[in-house]
XYZ file of C-alpha atoms in Angstrom:
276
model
C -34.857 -24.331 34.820
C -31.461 -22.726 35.789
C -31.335 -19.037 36.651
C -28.131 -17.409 36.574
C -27.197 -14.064 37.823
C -24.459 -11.130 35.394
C -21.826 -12.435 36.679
C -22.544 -15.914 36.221
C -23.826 -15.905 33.110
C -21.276 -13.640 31.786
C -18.548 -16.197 32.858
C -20.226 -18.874 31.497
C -20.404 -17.420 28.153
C -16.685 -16.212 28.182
C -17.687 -12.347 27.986
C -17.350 -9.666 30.492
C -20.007 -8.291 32.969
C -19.648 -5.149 31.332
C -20.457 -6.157 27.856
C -24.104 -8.337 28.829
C -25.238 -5.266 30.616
C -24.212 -3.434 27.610
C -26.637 -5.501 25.642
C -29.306 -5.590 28.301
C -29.030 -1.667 27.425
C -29.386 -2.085 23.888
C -32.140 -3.884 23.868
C -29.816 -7.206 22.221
C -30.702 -9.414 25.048
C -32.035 -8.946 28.596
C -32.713 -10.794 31.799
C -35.822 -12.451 31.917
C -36.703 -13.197 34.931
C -37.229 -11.300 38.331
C -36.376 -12.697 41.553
C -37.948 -12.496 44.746
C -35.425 -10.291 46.026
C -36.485 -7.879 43.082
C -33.072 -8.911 41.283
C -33.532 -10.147 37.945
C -32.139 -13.552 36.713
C -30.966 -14.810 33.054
C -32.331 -18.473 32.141
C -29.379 -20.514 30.466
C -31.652 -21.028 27.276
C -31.164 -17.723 26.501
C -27.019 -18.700 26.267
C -28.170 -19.744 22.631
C -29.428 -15.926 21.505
C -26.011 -14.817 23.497
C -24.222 -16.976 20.868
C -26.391 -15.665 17.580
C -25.274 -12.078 19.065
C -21.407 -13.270 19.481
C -21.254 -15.096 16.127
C -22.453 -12.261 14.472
C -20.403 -9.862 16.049
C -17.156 -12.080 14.814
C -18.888 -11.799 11.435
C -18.043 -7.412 12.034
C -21.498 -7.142 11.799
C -22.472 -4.082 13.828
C -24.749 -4.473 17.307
C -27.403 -1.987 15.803
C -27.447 -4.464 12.517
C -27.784 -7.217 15.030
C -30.575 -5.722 16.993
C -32.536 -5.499 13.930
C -32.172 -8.587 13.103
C -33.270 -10.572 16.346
C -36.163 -8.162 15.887
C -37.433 -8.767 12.311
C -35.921 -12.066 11.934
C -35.597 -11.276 8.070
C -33.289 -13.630 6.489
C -33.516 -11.392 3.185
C -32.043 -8.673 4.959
C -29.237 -10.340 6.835
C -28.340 -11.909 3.898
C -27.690 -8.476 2.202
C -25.780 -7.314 5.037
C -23.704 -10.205 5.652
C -23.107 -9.849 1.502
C -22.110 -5.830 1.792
C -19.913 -7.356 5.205
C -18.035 -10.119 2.805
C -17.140 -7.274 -0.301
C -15.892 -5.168 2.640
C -14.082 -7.403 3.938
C -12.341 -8.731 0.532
C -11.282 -5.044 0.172
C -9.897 -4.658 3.625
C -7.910 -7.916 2.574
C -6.597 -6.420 -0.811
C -5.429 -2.999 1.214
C -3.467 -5.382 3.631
C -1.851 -7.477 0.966
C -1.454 -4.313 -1.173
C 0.569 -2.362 2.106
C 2.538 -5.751 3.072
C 3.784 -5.338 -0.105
C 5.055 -1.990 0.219
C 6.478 -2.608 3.325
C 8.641 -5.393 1.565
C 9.632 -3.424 -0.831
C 10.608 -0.476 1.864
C 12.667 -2.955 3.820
C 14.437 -3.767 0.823
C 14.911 -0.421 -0.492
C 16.471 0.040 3.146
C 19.344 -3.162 2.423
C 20.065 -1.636 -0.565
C 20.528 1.826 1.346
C 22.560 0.501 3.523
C 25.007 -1.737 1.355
C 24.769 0.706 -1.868
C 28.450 1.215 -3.493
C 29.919 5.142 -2.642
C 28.444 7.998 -5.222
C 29.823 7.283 -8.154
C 30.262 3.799 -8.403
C 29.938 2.503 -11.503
C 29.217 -1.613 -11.775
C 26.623 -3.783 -13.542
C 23.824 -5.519 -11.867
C 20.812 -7.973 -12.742
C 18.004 -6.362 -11.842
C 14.648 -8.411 -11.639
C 11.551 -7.469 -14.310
C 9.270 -4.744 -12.926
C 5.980 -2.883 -13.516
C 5.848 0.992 -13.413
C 3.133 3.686 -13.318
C 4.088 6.266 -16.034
C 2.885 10.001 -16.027
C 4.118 12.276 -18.857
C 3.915 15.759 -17.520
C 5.169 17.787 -20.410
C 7.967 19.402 -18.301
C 11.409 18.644 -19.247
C 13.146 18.011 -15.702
C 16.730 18.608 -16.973
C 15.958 22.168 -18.215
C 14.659 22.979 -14.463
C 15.827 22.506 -10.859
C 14.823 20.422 -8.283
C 11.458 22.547 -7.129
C 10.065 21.916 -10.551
C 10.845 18.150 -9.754
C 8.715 18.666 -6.783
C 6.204 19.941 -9.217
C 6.293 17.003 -11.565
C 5.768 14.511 -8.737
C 2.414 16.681 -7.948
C 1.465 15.588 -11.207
C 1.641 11.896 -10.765
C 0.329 11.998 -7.614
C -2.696 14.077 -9.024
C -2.745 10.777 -11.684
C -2.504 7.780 -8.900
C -5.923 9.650 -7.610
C -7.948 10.215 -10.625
C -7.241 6.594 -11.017
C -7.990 5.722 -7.862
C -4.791 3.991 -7.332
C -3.343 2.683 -3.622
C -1.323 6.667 -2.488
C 0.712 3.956 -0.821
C 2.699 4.001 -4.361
C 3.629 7.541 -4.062
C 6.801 6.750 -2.761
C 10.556 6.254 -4.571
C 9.065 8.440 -7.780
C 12.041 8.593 -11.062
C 12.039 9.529 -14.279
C 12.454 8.125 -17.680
C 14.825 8.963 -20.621
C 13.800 7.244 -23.788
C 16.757 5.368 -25.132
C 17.005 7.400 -28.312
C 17.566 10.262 -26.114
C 20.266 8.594 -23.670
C 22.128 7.439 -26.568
C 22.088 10.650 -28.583
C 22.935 12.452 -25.355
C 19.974 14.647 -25.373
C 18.618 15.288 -21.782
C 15.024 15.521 -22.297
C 12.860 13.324 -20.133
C 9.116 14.588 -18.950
C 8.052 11.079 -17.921
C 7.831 10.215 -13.988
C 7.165 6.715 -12.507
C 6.548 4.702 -9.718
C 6.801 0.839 -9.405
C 3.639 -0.917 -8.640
C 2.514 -4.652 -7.713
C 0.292 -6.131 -10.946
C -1.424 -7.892 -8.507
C -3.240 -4.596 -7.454
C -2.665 -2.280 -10.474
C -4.926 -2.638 -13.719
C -2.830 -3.902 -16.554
C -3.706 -1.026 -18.980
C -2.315 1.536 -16.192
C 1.078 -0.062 -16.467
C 4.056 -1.037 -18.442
C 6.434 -3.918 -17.732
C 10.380 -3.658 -17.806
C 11.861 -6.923 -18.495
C 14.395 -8.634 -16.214
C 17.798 -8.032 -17.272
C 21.413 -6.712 -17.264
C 21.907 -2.781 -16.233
C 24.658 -0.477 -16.074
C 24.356 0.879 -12.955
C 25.755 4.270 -10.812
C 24.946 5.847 -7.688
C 24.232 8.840 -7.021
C 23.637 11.554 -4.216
C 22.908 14.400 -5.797
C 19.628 15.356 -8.189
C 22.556 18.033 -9.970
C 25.222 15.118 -11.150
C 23.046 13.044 -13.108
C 24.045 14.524 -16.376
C 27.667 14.386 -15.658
C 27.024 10.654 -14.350
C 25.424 10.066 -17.470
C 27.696 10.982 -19.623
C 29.984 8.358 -17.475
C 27.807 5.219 -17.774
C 27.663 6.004 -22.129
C 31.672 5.704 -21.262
C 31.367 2.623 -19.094
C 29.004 0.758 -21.338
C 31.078 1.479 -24.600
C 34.298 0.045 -22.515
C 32.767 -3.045 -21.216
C 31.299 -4.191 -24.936
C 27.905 -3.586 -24.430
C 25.086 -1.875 -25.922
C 22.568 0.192 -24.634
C 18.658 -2.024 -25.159
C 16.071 0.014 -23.610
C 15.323 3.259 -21.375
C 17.191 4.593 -19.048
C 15.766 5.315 -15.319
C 16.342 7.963 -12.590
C 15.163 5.827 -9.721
C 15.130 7.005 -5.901
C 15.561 4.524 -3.836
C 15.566 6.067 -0.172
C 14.271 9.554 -0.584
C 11.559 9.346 2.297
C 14.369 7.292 4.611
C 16.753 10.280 4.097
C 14.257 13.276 3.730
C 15.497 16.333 5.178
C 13.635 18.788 7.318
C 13.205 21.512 4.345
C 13.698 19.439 1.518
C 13.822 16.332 -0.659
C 17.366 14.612 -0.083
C 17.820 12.218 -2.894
C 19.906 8.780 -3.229
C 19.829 7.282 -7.034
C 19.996 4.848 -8.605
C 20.760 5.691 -12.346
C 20.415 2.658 -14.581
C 19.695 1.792 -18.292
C 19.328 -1.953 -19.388
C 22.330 -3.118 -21.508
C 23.402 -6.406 -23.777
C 26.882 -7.480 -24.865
C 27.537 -7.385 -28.631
């Protein structure tokens, strides 16, 4: 029978000296045999509960959970653990794929940052279909300033937690203007949104935008919008086209550009159009 000392054993089995007289403390797995020079020897059999304890460790099952286990040997029990260990796993997994997402979309909401036209600029653009997250607060935004804005956004992000929705959304908030209201000129819009993934938002939270054409402006300032309104109803009637659907306040950069005191805002103002 071979007798190994820490060290040895430790380096056989690929894990530190530290961590096997961590277990020997925990009661997980000790040496077994005493020497006659009163030090105290593992047997390399015992390399087999050393790779029970590993395995299950690489499983993120706990050492106390473990310890249990080697000590009841109840396979009903492990089974429920290693069940709770696979659900939390699969939801670790969905908040990963759910924030790569959002990092995507940040990285691309910094390229269009960077290479959006000067305020003002008025141009069409294909923009790609999309899913948003619509709260109605009940507040007009265009009869207030931008502190009741700040308001409004409470509200949806008061509405992405009763819902239990990822606060990684609460980011890039706009608002809506019904196209009844955009064509008529009226500036009354109490809706706010935020784009979401459909992979990790309920269908009957959301509402799709289809893929299409938009007249498009940029803005800097939350105060211009209804002046660069008033523009695009210009620009759209003098390029043939007719307005088809909402128009959106989107920010597309308003965390990248915050300012110490105070929201700083870059827009893009947008309403989806087709040629006559």
């Amino acid at each position: 029978m071979r007798f190994l000392t820490v060290g040895q054993m430790a380096k056989l089995n690929h894990i530190s000296d530290q961590t096997l007289r961590l277990y020997d403390r925990m009661g997980l797995l000790s040496p077994s045999v005493r020497g006659e020079n009163g030090y105290r020897y593992y047997e390399l059999r015992q390399s087999a509960v050393l790779d029970i304890i590993q395995y299950m460790k690489s499983l993120g099952i706990s050492l106390q959970e473990i310890k249990v286990q080697l000590e009841r040997h109840d396979l009903d029990w492990i089974e429920s653990v290693l069940r709770e260990k696979q659900r939390q796993t699969q939801a670790e997994i969905q908040q990963l794929k759910c924030q790569r997402s959002a990092l995507e979309r940040t990285i691309e909401s910094v390229a269009r940052y960077r290479t959006a036209p000067p305020d003002g600029t008025l141009q069409m653009e294909y923009i790609g279909a999309r899913q948003m997250y619509v709260v109605d607060t009940g507040v007009n935004v265009y009869d207030h300033d931008a502190e009741t804005y700040e308001e409004m956004l409470r509200d949806l992000q008061d509405c992405l937690m009763r819902d239990k929705l990822p606060q990684i959304y609460f980011c890039n908030a706009g608002t809506i203007l019904r196209k009844e209201n955009f064509i008529a000129g009226r500036f009354y819009a109490t809706e706010v949104f935020v784009f979401v993934d459909r992979e990790f938002v309920p269908e009957t939270l959301t509402c799709s935008i289809p893929a299409g054409n938009y007249a498009c402006i940029y803005c800097n300032d939350f105060y211009k919008e209804k002046e660069y309104m008033n523009r695009m109803l210009a620009f759209i009637h003098e390029n043939g086209c007719e307005v088809c659907g909402d128009y959106l306040c989107e920010s597309i950069a308003d965390v990248l550009v915050a300012e110490r005191e105070e929201r700083k805002l870059f827009l893009r103002l947008q309403v989806p159009v087709k040629y006559r």
